[in-house]
Amino acid sequence: MIRALIFDVDGTLAETEEIHREAFNEAFVACGVGWFWDQALYGKLLRTTGGRERILAHAATIGCEVDAAAIHTRKTNIYNDKIRTGSIALRPGVEALIEHARRSDLALAIATTTSRANVTSLLQATLGRTRLGWFSSIRTGEDVAAKKPDPQVYRLVLDDLGLNGRDCLAFEDSENGLRAANAAGIATVITPSVYSAKDDFTGAVSILPDLQSPDFWPEKGLPALVRLS
């Protein structure tokens, strides 16, 4: 039986990548870096997980040296200001699934490459401050030495929960996330995001447009994959 649901954040809980891209570009201006990441370039850069790592990867590609840590700190502050003051919603079906998990005594967890501040601001803006405590484990890119597709963040979550991979179901939007979850022995549902639609999702137990899909909820209030596991 499935005993826990583990969620990625960016692109999975909410379509946040455009807000991230805007925050990167504003940070480049604020830090005096003459870069601009359009959607096409950003889509390629997303193959590298982690914001600071993305900055370093781009700098290496164009033969430039920058203070990636400083730029990323500025970007994170800008992003969280946007999340706190802007309008952001969870992707369809996400809140209903979280509420179903609560009713069904399924543990909830987060496994992401983004920062803890980003997770906190998104959850507070969408679910409210009091619901942060619903998640038994929140592990982020700050907790690991190697980010997705490395499975380290998922293994930390499993340790926190005291569960094996076969006891859990993961929700991801990207190939890197799928590879990380599968390497930890966790069956994974994919809901592709705007930037990940062309990724290779071989190995996913299901690929759905979103978690509101009738293929996921064939009976009201009863997710199929949780029921059949």
mmCIF file with all atom_site columns, C-alpha atoms in Angstrom:
data_model
loop_
_atom_site.group_PDB
_atom_site.id
_atom_site.type_symbol
_atom_site.label_atom_id
_atom_site.label_alt_id
_atom_site.label_comp_id
_atom_site.label_asym_id
_atom_site.label_entity_id
_atom_site.label_seq_id
_atom_site.pdbx_PDB_ins_code
_atom_site.Cartn_x
_atom_site.Cartn_y
_atom_site.Cartn_z
_atom_site.occupancy
_atom_site.B_iso_or_equiv
_atom_site.pdbx_formal_charge
_atom_site.auth_seq_id
_atom_site.auth_comp_id
_atom_site.auth_asym_id
_atom_site.auth_atom_id
_atom_site.pdbx_PDB_model_num
ATOM 1   C CA . MET A 1 1   ? 0.000   0.000  0.000   1.00 0.00 ? 1   MET A CA 1
ATOM 2   C CA . ILE A 1 2   ? 1.079   3.558  -0.680  1.00 0.00 ? 2   ILE A CA 1
ATOM 3   C CA . ARG A 1 3   ? 1.758   5.250  2.656   1.00 0.00 ? 3   ARG A CA 1
ATOM 4   C CA . ALA A 1 4   ? 3.170   8.615  1.527   1.00 0.00 ? 4   ALA A CA 1
ATOM 5   C CA . LEU A 1 5   ? 2.952   11.093 -1.334  1.00 0.00 ? 5   LEU A CA 1
ATOM 6   C CA . ILE A 1 6   ? 6.121   13.023 -2.207  1.00 0.00 ? 6   ILE A CA 1
ATOM 7   C CA . PHE A 1 7   ? 5.932   16.186 -4.312  1.00 0.00 ? 7   PHE A CA 1
ATOM 8   C CA . ASP A 1 8   ? 8.449   18.092 -6.360  1.00 0.00 ? 8   ASP A CA 1
ATOM 9   C CA . VAL A 1 9   ? 7.819   21.852 -6.242  1.00 0.00 ? 9   VAL A CA 1
ATOM 10  C CA . ASP A 1 10  ? 8.610   23.978 -9.309  1.00 0.00 ? 10  ASP A CA 1
ATOM 11  C CA . GLY A 1 11  ? 6.478   22.909 -12.235 1.00 0.00 ? 11  GLY A CA 1
ATOM 12  C CA . THR A 1 12  ? 4.756   20.214 -10.166 1.00 0.00 ? 12  THR A CA 1
ATOM 13  C CA . LEU A 1 13  ? 2.939   22.001 -7.357  1.00 0.00 ? 13  LEU A CA 1
ATOM 14  C CA . ALA A 1 14  ? 2.673   25.195 -9.400  1.00 0.00 ? 14  ALA A CA 1
ATOM 15  C CA . GLU A 1 15  ? 3.812   26.604 -12.739 1.00 0.00 ? 15  GLU A CA 1
ATOM 16  C CA . THR A 1 16  ? 6.540   28.782 -11.264 1.00 0.00 ? 16  THR A CA 1
ATOM 17  C CA . GLU A 1 17  ? 9.281   28.658 -13.880 1.00 0.00 ? 17  GLU A CA 1
ATOM 18  C CA . GLU A 1 18  ? 8.278   31.861 -15.647 1.00 0.00 ? 18  GLU A CA 1
ATOM 19  C CA . ILE A 1 19  ? 8.415   33.676 -12.308 1.00 0.00 ? 19  ILE A CA 1
ATOM 20  C CA . HIS A 1 20  ? 11.869  32.183 -11.745 1.00 0.00 ? 20  HIS A CA 1
ATOM 21  C CA . ARG A 1 21  ? 12.980  33.331 -15.213 1.00 0.00 ? 21  ARG A CA 1
ATOM 22  C CA . GLU A 1 22  ? 11.740  36.869 -14.570 1.00 0.00 ? 22  GLU A CA 1
ATOM 23  C CA . ALA A 1 23  ? 13.526  36.895 -11.203 1.00 0.00 ? 23  ALA A CA 1
ATOM 24  C CA . PHE A 1 24  ? 16.787  35.749 -12.804 1.00 0.00 ? 24  PHE A CA 1
ATOM 25  C CA . ASN A 1 25  ? 16.606  38.534 -15.387 1.00 0.00 ? 25  ASN A CA 1
ATOM 26  C CA . GLU A 1 26  ? 15.862  41.174 -12.746 1.00 0.00 ? 26  GLU A CA 1
ATOM 27  C CA . ALA A 1 27  ? 18.755  39.880 -10.647 1.00 0.00 ? 27  ALA A CA 1
ATOM 28  C CA . PHE A 1 28  ? 21.106  40.146 -13.633 1.00 0.00 ? 28  PHE A CA 1
ATOM 29  C CA . VAL A 1 29  ? 20.179  43.820 -13.996 1.00 0.00 ? 29  VAL A CA 1
ATOM 30  C CA . ALA A 1 30  ? 20.514  44.465 -10.255 1.00 0.00 ? 30  ALA A CA 1
ATOM 31  C CA . CYS A 1 31  ? 23.944  42.798 -10.182 1.00 0.00 ? 31  CYS A CA 1
ATOM 32  C CA . GLY A 1 32  ? 25.199  44.554 -13.305 1.00 0.00 ? 32  GLY A CA 1
ATOM 33  C CA . VAL A 1 33  ? 25.360  41.371 -15.372 1.00 0.00 ? 33  VAL A CA 1
ATOM 34  C CA . GLY A 1 34  ? 24.465  41.916 -19.011 1.00 0.00 ? 34  GLY A CA 1
ATOM 35  C CA . TRP A 1 35  ? 22.497  38.712 -19.450 1.00 0.00 ? 35  TRP A CA 1
ATOM 36  C CA . PHE A 1 36  ? 18.918  38.120 -20.520 1.00 0.00 ? 36  PHE A CA 1
ATOM 37  C CA . TRP A 1 37  ? 17.428  34.638 -20.497 1.00 0.00 ? 37  TRP A CA 1
ATOM 38  C CA . ASP A 1 38  ? 14.576  34.331 -22.972 1.00 0.00 ? 38  ASP A CA 1
ATOM 39  C CA . GLN A 1 39  ? 12.211  31.358 -22.863 1.00 0.00 ? 39  GLN A CA 1
ATOM 40  C CA . ALA A 1 40  ? 14.159  29.297 -25.387 1.00 0.00 ? 40  ALA A CA 1
ATOM 41  C CA . LEU A 1 41  ? 17.456  29.719 -23.546 1.00 0.00 ? 41  LEU A CA 1
ATOM 42  C CA . TYR A 1 42  ? 15.869  29.172 -20.147 1.00 0.00 ? 42  TYR A CA 1
ATOM 43  C CA . GLY A 1 43  ? 14.290  25.950 -21.364 1.00 0.00 ? 43  GLY A CA 1
ATOM 44  C CA . LYS A 1 44  ? 17.759  24.637 -22.222 1.00 0.00 ? 44  LYS A CA 1
ATOM 45  C CA . LEU A 1 45  ? 19.210  25.833 -18.931 1.00 0.00 ? 45  LEU A CA 1
ATOM 46  C CA . LEU A 1 46  ? 16.551  23.941 -16.976 1.00 0.00 ? 46  LEU A CA 1
ATOM 47  C CA . ARG A 1 47  ? 18.357  20.737 -17.907 1.00 0.00 ? 47  ARG A CA 1
ATOM 48  C CA . THR A 1 48  ? 20.782  21.828 -15.171 1.00 0.00 ? 48  THR A CA 1
ATOM 49  C CA . THR A 1 49  ? 19.102  21.537 -11.785 1.00 0.00 ? 49  THR A CA 1
ATOM 50  C CA . GLY A 1 50  ? 19.587  24.295 -9.212  1.00 0.00 ? 50  GLY A CA 1
ATOM 51  C CA . GLY A 1 51  ? 19.589  28.042 -9.774  1.00 0.00 ? 51  GLY A CA 1
ATOM 52  C CA . ARG A 1 52  ? 23.179  28.711 -8.788  1.00 0.00 ? 52  ARG A CA 1
ATOM 53  C CA . GLU A 1 53  ? 24.292  25.754 -10.872 1.00 0.00 ? 53  GLU A CA 1
ATOM 54  C CA . ARG A 1 54  ? 22.314  27.144 -13.814 1.00 0.00 ? 54  ARG A CA 1
ATOM 55  C CA . ILE A 1 55  ? 24.140  30.479 -13.519 1.00 0.00 ? 55  ILE A CA 1
ATOM 56  C CA . LEU A 1 56  ? 27.495  28.719 -13.424 1.00 0.00 ? 56  LEU A CA 1
ATOM 57  C CA . ALA A 1 57  ? 26.597  26.528 -16.400 1.00 0.00 ? 57  ALA A CA 1
ATOM 58  C CA . HIS A 1 58  ? 25.630  29.549 -18.503 1.00 0.00 ? 58  HIS A CA 1
ATOM 59  C CA . ALA A 1 59  ? 28.761  31.443 -17.467 1.00 0.00 ? 59  ALA A CA 1
ATOM 60  C CA . ALA A 1 60  ? 30.920  28.484 -18.499 1.00 0.00 ? 60  ALA A CA 1
ATOM 61  C CA . THR A 1 61  ? 29.150  28.212 -21.833 1.00 0.00 ? 61  THR A CA 1
ATOM 62  C CA . ILE A 1 62  ? 29.829  31.835 -22.766 1.00 0.00 ? 62  ILE A CA 1
ATOM 63  C CA . GLY A 1 63  ? 33.281  32.006 -21.118 1.00 0.00 ? 63  GLY A CA 1
ATOM 64  C CA . CYS A 1 64  ? 32.346  34.468 -18.398 1.00 0.00 ? 64  CYS A CA 1
ATOM 65  C CA . GLU A 1 65  ? 33.131  34.683 -14.677 1.00 0.00 ? 65  GLU A CA 1
ATOM 66  C CA . VAL A 1 66  ? 30.438  35.931 -12.312 1.00 0.00 ? 66  VAL A CA 1
ATOM 67  C CA . ASP A 1 67  ? 29.641  35.802 -8.598  1.00 0.00 ? 67  ASP A CA 1
ATOM 68  C CA . ALA A 1 68  ? 27.009  33.087 -8.949  1.00 0.00 ? 68  ALA A CA 1
ATOM 69  C CA . ALA A 1 69  ? 26.246  32.963 -5.226  1.00 0.00 ? 69  ALA A CA 1
ATOM 70  C CA . ALA A 1 70  ? 25.545  36.705 -5.035  1.00 0.00 ? 70  ALA A CA 1
ATOM 71  C CA . ILE A 1 71  ? 23.393  36.675 -8.166  1.00 0.00 ? 71  ILE A CA 1
ATOM 72  C CA . HIS A 1 72  ? 21.441  33.689 -6.929  1.00 0.00 ? 72  HIS A CA 1
ATOM 73  C CA . THR A 1 73  ? 20.838  35.254 -3.521  1.00 0.00 ? 73  THR A CA 1
ATOM 74  C CA . ARG A 1 74  ? 19.465  38.395 -5.200  1.00 0.00 ? 74  ARG A CA 1
ATOM 75  C CA . LYS A 1 75  ? 17.355  36.267 -7.525  1.00 0.00 ? 75  LYS A CA 1
ATOM 76  C CA . THR A 1 76  ? 15.921  34.257 -4.615  1.00 0.00 ? 76  THR A CA 1
ATOM 77  C CA . ASN A 1 77  ? 14.897  37.449 -2.803  1.00 0.00 ? 77  ASN A CA 1
ATOM 78  C CA . ILE A 1 78  ? 13.246  38.825 -5.933  1.00 0.00 ? 78  ILE A CA 1
ATOM 79  C CA . TYR A 1 79  ? 11.448  35.546 -6.602  1.00 0.00 ? 79  TYR A CA 1
ATOM 80  C CA . ASN A 1 80  ? 10.056  35.297 -3.081  1.00 0.00 ? 80  ASN A CA 1
ATOM 81  C CA . ASP A 1 81  ? 8.870   38.907 -3.174  1.00 0.00 ? 81  ASP A CA 1
ATOM 82  C CA . LYS A 1 82  ? 6.992   38.069 -6.379  1.00 0.00 ? 82  LYS A CA 1
ATOM 83  C CA . ILE A 1 83  ? 5.441   34.943 -4.869  1.00 0.00 ? 83  ILE A CA 1
ATOM 84  C CA . ARG A 1 84  ? 4.373   36.714 -1.676  1.00 0.00 ? 84  ARG A CA 1
ATOM 85  C CA . THR A 1 85  ? 2.869   39.739 -3.410  1.00 0.00 ? 85  THR A CA 1
ATOM 86  C CA . GLY A 1 86  ? 1.701   38.207 -6.676  1.00 0.00 ? 86  GLY A CA 1
ATOM 87  C CA . SER A 1 87  ? -0.968  35.766 -7.748  1.00 0.00 ? 87  SER A CA 1
ATOM 88  C CA . ILE A 1 88  ? 0.171   32.146 -7.820  1.00 0.00 ? 88  ILE A CA 1
ATOM 89  C CA . ALA A 1 89  ? -2.042  29.074 -7.798  1.00 0.00 ? 89  ALA A CA 1
ATOM 90  C CA . LEU A 1 90  ? -1.428  25.383 -7.367  1.00 0.00 ? 90  LEU A CA 1
ATOM 91  C CA . ARG A 1 91  ? -1.765  23.308 -10.508 1.00 0.00 ? 91  ARG A CA 1
ATOM 92  C CA . PRO A 1 92  ? -5.190  21.671 -11.044 1.00 0.00 ? 92  PRO A CA 1
ATOM 93  C CA . GLY A 1 93  ? -5.856  18.753 -8.738  1.00 0.00 ? 93  GLY A CA 1
ATOM 94  C CA . VAL A 1 94  ? -2.913  19.346 -6.407  1.00 0.00 ? 94  VAL A CA 1
ATOM 95  C CA . GLU A 1 95  ? -4.866  20.766 -3.478  1.00 0.00 ? 95  GLU A CA 1
ATOM 96  C CA . ALA A 1 96  ? -7.576  18.106 -3.843  1.00 0.00 ? 96  ALA A CA 1
ATOM 97  C CA . LEU A 1 97  ? -4.928  15.371 -3.728  1.00 0.00 ? 97  LEU A CA 1
ATOM 98  C CA . ILE A 1 98  ? -3.285  16.886 -0.653  1.00 0.00 ? 98  ILE A CA 1
ATOM 99  C CA . GLU A 1 99  ? -6.661  17.021 1.081   1.00 0.00 ? 99  GLU A CA 1
ATOM 100 C CA . HIS A 1 100 ? -7.364  13.419 0.050   1.00 0.00 ? 100 HIS A CA 1
ATOM 101 C CA . ALA A 1 101 ? -4.030  12.362 1.529   1.00 0.00 ? 101 ALA A CA 1
ATOM 102 C CA . ARG A 1 102 ? -4.917  14.051 4.810   1.00 0.00 ? 102 ARG A CA 1
ATOM 103 C CA . ARG A 1 103 ? -8.279  12.293 4.966   1.00 0.00 ? 103 ARG A CA 1
ATOM 104 C CA . SER A 1 104 ? -6.643  8.968  4.121   1.00 0.00 ? 104 SER A CA 1
ATOM 105 C CA . ASP A 1 105 ? -3.796  9.233  6.668   1.00 0.00 ? 105 ASP A CA 1
ATOM 106 C CA . LEU A 1 106 ? -1.161  9.327  3.930   1.00 0.00 ? 106 LEU A CA 1
ATOM 107 C CA . ALA A 1 107 ? 2.031   11.147 4.852   1.00 0.00 ? 107 ALA A CA 1
ATOM 108 C CA . LEU A 1 108 ? 2.971   14.186 2.744   1.00 0.00 ? 108 LEU A CA 1
ATOM 109 C CA . ALA A 1 109 ? 6.499   15.233 1.828   1.00 0.00 ? 109 ALA A CA 1
ATOM 110 C CA . ILE A 1 110 ? 8.485   17.558 -0.432  1.00 0.00 ? 110 ILE A CA 1
ATOM 111 C CA . ALA A 1 111 ? 11.612  16.600 -2.400  1.00 0.00 ? 111 ALA A CA 1
ATOM 112 C CA . THR A 1 112 ? 12.956  19.487 -4.455  1.00 0.00 ? 112 THR A CA 1
ATOM 113 C CA . THR A 1 113 ? 16.125  21.076 -5.778  1.00 0.00 ? 113 THR A CA 1
ATOM 114 C CA . THR A 1 114 ? 14.938  24.599 -5.033  1.00 0.00 ? 114 THR A CA 1
ATOM 115 C CA . SER A 1 115 ? 15.711  26.497 -1.811  1.00 0.00 ? 115 SER A CA 1
ATOM 116 C CA . ARG A 1 116 ? 13.798  26.146 1.453   1.00 0.00 ? 116 ARG A CA 1
ATOM 117 C CA . ALA A 1 117 ? 12.785  29.811 1.279   1.00 0.00 ? 117 ALA A CA 1
ATOM 118 C CA . ASN A 1 118 ? 11.200  29.208 -2.115  1.00 0.00 ? 118 ASN A CA 1
ATOM 119 C CA . VAL A 1 119 ? 9.260   26.214 -0.832  1.00 0.00 ? 119 VAL A CA 1
ATOM 120 C CA . THR A 1 120 ? 8.029   28.096 2.216   1.00 0.00 ? 120 THR A CA 1
ATOM 121 C CA . SER A 1 121 ? 6.872   31.155 0.283   1.00 0.00 ? 121 SER A CA 1
ATOM 122 C CA . LEU A 1 122 ? 5.025   29.056 -2.308  1.00 0.00 ? 122 LEU A CA 1
ATOM 123 C CA . LEU A 1 123 ? 3.247   26.862 0.232   1.00 0.00 ? 123 LEU A CA 1
ATOM 124 C CA . GLN A 1 124 ? 2.271   29.854 2.355   1.00 0.00 ? 124 GLN A CA 1
ATOM 125 C CA . ALA A 1 125 ? 0.988   31.766 -0.681  1.00 0.00 ? 125 ALA A CA 1
ATOM 126 C CA . THR A 1 126 ? -1.112  28.835 -1.913  1.00 0.00 ? 126 THR A CA 1
ATOM 127 C CA . LEU A 1 127 ? -2.058  26.665 1.067   1.00 0.00 ? 127 LEU A CA 1
ATOM 128 C CA . GLY A 1 128 ? -1.590  29.119 3.930   1.00 0.00 ? 128 GLY A CA 1
ATOM 129 C CA . ARG A 1 129 ? 0.896   29.351 6.778   1.00 0.00 ? 129 ARG A CA 1
ATOM 130 C CA . THR A 1 130 ? -0.743  26.751 8.993   1.00 0.00 ? 130 THR A CA 1
ATOM 131 C CA . ARG A 1 131 ? -0.501  23.977 6.407   1.00 0.00 ? 131 ARG A CA 1
ATOM 132 C CA . LEU A 1 132 ? 3.288   23.857 6.290   1.00 0.00 ? 132 LEU A CA 1
ATOM 133 C CA . GLY A 1 133 ? 2.987   21.462 9.198   1.00 0.00 ? 133 GLY A CA 1
ATOM 134 C CA . TRP A 1 134 ? 1.072   19.019 7.032   1.00 0.00 ? 134 TRP A CA 1
ATOM 135 C CA . PHE A 1 135 ? 4.353   17.931 5.410   1.00 0.00 ? 135 PHE A CA 1
ATOM 136 C CA . SER A 1 136 ? 6.252   15.364 7.470   1.00 0.00 ? 136 SER A CA 1
ATOM 137 C CA . SER A 1 137 ? 9.441   15.998 5.506   1.00 0.00 ? 137 SER A CA 1
ATOM 138 C CA . ILE A 1 138 ? 10.584  18.959 3.422   1.00 0.00 ? 138 ILE A CA 1
ATOM 139 C CA . ARG A 1 139 ? 13.948  18.386 1.801   1.00 0.00 ? 139 ARG A CA 1
ATOM 140 C CA . THR A 1 140 ? 15.482  20.915 -0.579  1.00 0.00 ? 140 THR A CA 1
ATOM 141 C CA . GLY A 1 141 ? 18.558  21.594 -2.648  1.00 0.00 ? 141 GLY A CA 1
ATOM 142 C CA . GLU A 1 142 ? 20.157  23.042 0.476   1.00 0.00 ? 142 GLU A CA 1
ATOM 143 C CA . ASP A 1 143 ? 20.172  19.589 2.081   1.00 0.00 ? 143 ASP A CA 1
ATOM 144 C CA . VAL A 1 144 ? 22.115  17.721 -0.594  1.00 0.00 ? 144 VAL A CA 1
ATOM 145 C CA . ALA A 1 145 ? 25.540  17.675 -2.205  1.00 0.00 ? 145 ALA A CA 1
ATOM 146 C CA . ALA A 1 146 ? 24.150  16.401 -5.523  1.00 0.00 ? 146 ALA A CA 1
ATOM 147 C CA . LYS A 1 147 ? 20.856  17.556 -7.012  1.00 0.00 ? 147 LYS A CA 1
ATOM 148 C CA . LYS A 1 148 ? 18.387  15.744 -9.268  1.00 0.00 ? 148 LYS A CA 1
ATOM 149 C CA . PRO A 1 149 ? 18.733  13.500 -11.260 1.00 0.00 ? 149 PRO A CA 1
ATOM 150 C CA . ASP A 1 150 ? 20.784  12.259 -8.301  1.00 0.00 ? 150 ASP A CA 1
ATOM 151 C CA . PRO A 1 151 ? 18.357  10.538 -5.889  1.00 0.00 ? 151 PRO A CA 1
ATOM 152 C CA . GLN A 1 152 ? 19.898  11.977 -2.706  1.00 0.00 ? 152 GLN A CA 1
ATOM 153 C CA . VAL A 1 153 ? 17.015  14.332 -1.904  1.00 0.00 ? 153 VAL A CA 1
ATOM 154 C CA . TYR A 1 154 ? 14.508  11.479 -2.222  1.00 0.00 ? 154 TYR A CA 1
ATOM 155 C CA . ARG A 1 155 ? 16.609  9.212  -0.043  1.00 0.00 ? 155 ARG A CA 1
ATOM 156 C CA . LEU A 1 156 ? 16.680  11.886 2.657   1.00 0.00 ? 156 LEU A CA 1
ATOM 157 C CA . VAL A 1 157 ? 12.899  12.128 2.523   1.00 0.00 ? 157 VAL A CA 1
ATOM 158 C CA . LEU A 1 158 ? 12.553  8.347  2.793   1.00 0.00 ? 158 LEU A CA 1
ATOM 159 C CA . ASP A 1 159 ? 14.848  8.380  5.832   1.00 0.00 ? 159 ASP A CA 1
ATOM 160 C CA . ASP A 1 160 ? 12.750  11.146 7.405   1.00 0.00 ? 160 ASP A CA 1
ATOM 161 C CA . LEU A 1 161 ? 9.550   9.193  6.801   1.00 0.00 ? 161 LEU A CA 1
ATOM 162 C CA . GLY A 1 162 ? 11.033  5.864  7.841   1.00 0.00 ? 162 GLY A CA 1
ATOM 163 C CA . LEU A 1 163 ? 9.699   4.294  4.638   1.00 0.00 ? 163 LEU A CA 1
ATOM 164 C CA . ASN A 1 164 ? 10.982  2.378  1.637   1.00 0.00 ? 164 ASN A CA 1
ATOM 165 C CA . GLY A 1 165 ? 10.624  3.657  -1.901  1.00 0.00 ? 165 GLY A CA 1
ATOM 166 C CA . ARG A 1 166 ? 7.921   1.083  -2.650  1.00 0.00 ? 166 ARG A CA 1
ATOM 167 C CA . ASP A 1 167 ? 5.765   2.630  0.104   1.00 0.00 ? 167 ASP A CA 1
ATOM 168 C CA . CYS A 1 168 ? 5.620   5.999  -1.658  1.00 0.00 ? 168 CYS A CA 1
ATOM 169 C CA . LEU A 1 169 ? 4.331   7.692  -4.780  1.00 0.00 ? 169 LEU A CA 1
ATOM 170 C CA . ALA A 1 170 ? 6.206   10.679 -6.206  1.00 0.00 ? 170 ALA A CA 1
ATOM 171 C CA . PHE A 1 171 ? 4.871   13.523 -8.326  1.00 0.00 ? 171 PHE A CA 1
ATOM 172 C CA . GLU A 1 172 ? 7.231   15.212 -10.764 1.00 0.00 ? 172 GLU A CA 1
ATOM 173 C CA . ASP A 1 173 ? 7.143   17.317 -13.915 1.00 0.00 ? 173 ASP A CA 1
ATOM 174 C CA . SER A 1 174 ? 10.613  16.736 -15.390 1.00 0.00 ? 174 SER A CA 1
ATOM 175 C CA . GLU A 1 175 ? 12.903  13.999 -16.651 1.00 0.00 ? 175 GLU A CA 1
ATOM 176 C CA . ASN A 1 176 ? 15.529  14.858 -14.021 1.00 0.00 ? 176 ASN A CA 1
ATOM 177 C CA . GLY A 1 177 ? 12.945  14.547 -11.276 1.00 0.00 ? 177 GLY A CA 1
ATOM 178 C CA . LEU A 1 178 ? 11.642  11.250 -12.649 1.00 0.00 ? 178 LEU A CA 1
ATOM 179 C CA . ARG A 1 179 ? 15.148  9.805  -12.814 1.00 0.00 ? 179 ARG A CA 1
ATOM 180 C CA . ALA A 1 180 ? 15.846  10.873 -9.232  1.00 0.00 ? 180 ALA A CA 1
ATOM 181 C CA . ALA A 1 181 ? 12.646  9.371  -7.836  1.00 0.00 ? 181 ALA A CA 1
ATOM 182 C CA . ASN A 1 182 ? 13.002  6.129  -9.797  1.00 0.00 ? 182 ASN A CA 1
ATOM 183 C CA . ALA A 1 183 ? 16.623  5.752  -8.644  1.00 0.00 ? 183 ALA A CA 1
ATOM 184 C CA . ALA A 1 184 ? 15.299  5.867  -5.073  1.00 0.00 ? 184 ALA A CA 1
ATOM 185 C CA . GLY A 1 185 ? 12.835  3.089  -5.932  1.00 0.00 ? 185 GLY A CA 1
ATOM 186 C CA . ILE A 1 186 ? 9.765   5.358  -5.962  1.00 0.00 ? 186 ILE A CA 1
ATOM 187 C CA . ALA A 1 187 ? 6.967   4.984  -8.525  1.00 0.00 ? 187 ALA A CA 1
ATOM 188 C CA . THR A 1 188 ? 6.374   8.360  -10.155 1.00 0.00 ? 188 THR A CA 1
ATOM 189 C CA . VAL A 1 189 ? 3.453   10.210 -11.709 1.00 0.00 ? 189 VAL A CA 1
ATOM 190 C CA . ILE A 1 190 ? 4.407   12.864 -14.245 1.00 0.00 ? 190 ILE A CA 1
ATOM 191 C CA . THR A 1 191 ? 2.432   16.019 -14.969 1.00 0.00 ? 191 THR A CA 1
ATOM 192 C CA . PRO A 1 192 ? 4.577   17.817 -17.572 1.00 0.00 ? 192 PRO A CA 1
ATOM 193 C CA . SER A 1 193 ? 4.984   21.552 -17.106 1.00 0.00 ? 193 SER A CA 1
ATOM 194 C CA . VAL A 1 194 ? 5.335   24.273 -19.724 1.00 0.00 ? 194 VAL A CA 1
ATOM 195 C CA . TYR A 1 195 ? 9.091   23.798 -19.966 1.00 0.00 ? 195 TYR A CA 1
ATOM 196 C CA . SER A 1 196 ? 9.270   20.004 -19.623 1.00 0.00 ? 196 SER A CA 1
ATOM 197 C CA . ALA A 1 197 ? 6.690   18.795 -22.135 1.00 0.00 ? 197 ALA A CA 1
ATOM 198 C CA . LYS A 1 198 ? 9.352   17.350 -24.470 1.00 0.00 ? 198 LYS A CA 1
ATOM 199 C CA . ASP A 1 199 ? 11.314  15.494 -21.768 1.00 0.00 ? 199 ASP A CA 1
ATOM 200 C CA . ASP A 1 200 ? 11.748  11.727 -21.876 1.00 0.00 ? 200 ASP A CA 1
ATOM 201 C CA . PHE A 1 201 ? 9.393   10.237 -19.283 1.00 0.00 ? 201 PHE A CA 1
ATOM 202 C CA . THR A 1 202 ? 10.252  6.580  -19.804 1.00 0.00 ? 202 THR A CA 1
ATOM 203 C CA . GLY A 1 203 ? 9.739   4.813  -16.478 1.00 0.00 ? 203 GLY A CA 1
ATOM 204 C CA . ALA A 1 204 ? 6.831   6.904  -15.201 1.00 0.00 ? 204 ALA A CA 1
ATOM 205 C CA . VAL A 1 205 ? 3.825   4.939  -13.942 1.00 0.00 ? 205 VAL A CA 1
ATOM 206 C CA . SER A 1 206 ? 1.544   7.564  -15.475 1.00 0.00 ? 206 SER A CA 1
ATOM 207 C CA . ILE A 1 207 ? 1.839   10.747 -17.548 1.00 0.00 ? 207 ILE A CA 1
ATOM 208 C CA . LEU A 1 208 ? -1.108  13.102 -17.101 1.00 0.00 ? 208 LEU A CA 1
ATOM 209 C CA . PRO A 1 209 ? -1.857  16.670 -18.185 1.00 0.00 ? 209 PRO A CA 1
ATOM 210 C CA . ASP A 1 210 ? -2.540  17.502 -14.532 1.00 0.00 ? 210 ASP A CA 1
ATOM 211 C CA . LEU A 1 211 ? -3.802  15.908 -11.322 1.00 0.00 ? 211 LEU A CA 1
ATOM 212 C CA . GLN A 1 212 ? -7.371  16.896 -12.126 1.00 0.00 ? 212 GLN A CA 1
ATOM 213 C CA . SER A 1 213 ? -7.373  14.442 -15.036 1.00 0.00 ? 213 SER A CA 1
ATOM 214 C CA . PRO A 1 214 ? -10.231 11.889 -15.001 1.00 0.00 ? 214 PRO A CA 1
ATOM 215 C CA . ASP A 1 215 ? -7.547  9.233  -15.599 1.00 0.00 ? 215 ASP A CA 1
ATOM 216 C CA . PHE A 1 216 ? -6.255  10.025 -12.111 1.00 0.00 ? 216 PHE A CA 1
ATOM 217 C CA . TRP A 1 217 ? -9.648  10.520 -10.464 1.00 0.00 ? 217 TRP A CA 1
ATOM 218 C CA . PRO A 1 218 ? -11.887 7.861  -12.105 1.00 0.00 ? 218 PRO A CA 1
ATOM 219 C CA . GLU A 1 219 ? -14.054 7.851  -8.987  1.00 0.00 ? 219 GLU A CA 1
ATOM 220 C CA . LYS A 1 220 ? -14.818 10.984 -7.034  1.00 0.00 ? 220 LYS A CA 1
ATOM 221 C CA . GLY A 1 221 ? -12.384 11.422 -4.158  1.00 0.00 ? 221 GLY A CA 1
ATOM 222 C CA . LEU A 1 222 ? -10.423 8.264  -4.930  1.00 0.00 ? 222 LEU A CA 1
ATOM 223 C CA . PRO A 1 223 ? -7.160  8.615  -6.883  1.00 0.00 ? 223 PRO A CA 1
ATOM 224 C CA . ALA A 1 224 ? -6.691  5.502  -9.020  1.00 0.00 ? 224 ALA A CA 1
ATOM 225 C CA . LEU A 1 225 ? -2.981  5.000  -8.458  1.00 0.00 ? 225 LEU A CA 1
ATOM 226 C CA . VAL A 1 226 ? -3.332  5.272  -4.691  1.00 0.00 ? 226 VAL A CA 1
ATOM 227 C CA . ARG A 1 227 ? -6.319  2.914  -4.700  1.00 0.00 ? 227 ARG A CA 1
ATOM 228 C CA . LEU A 1 228 ? -4.675  0.256  -6.866  1.00 0.00 ? 228 LEU A CA 1
ATOM 229 C CA . SER A 1 229 ? -1.244  0.316  -5.256  1.00 0.00 ? 229 SER A CA 1
#
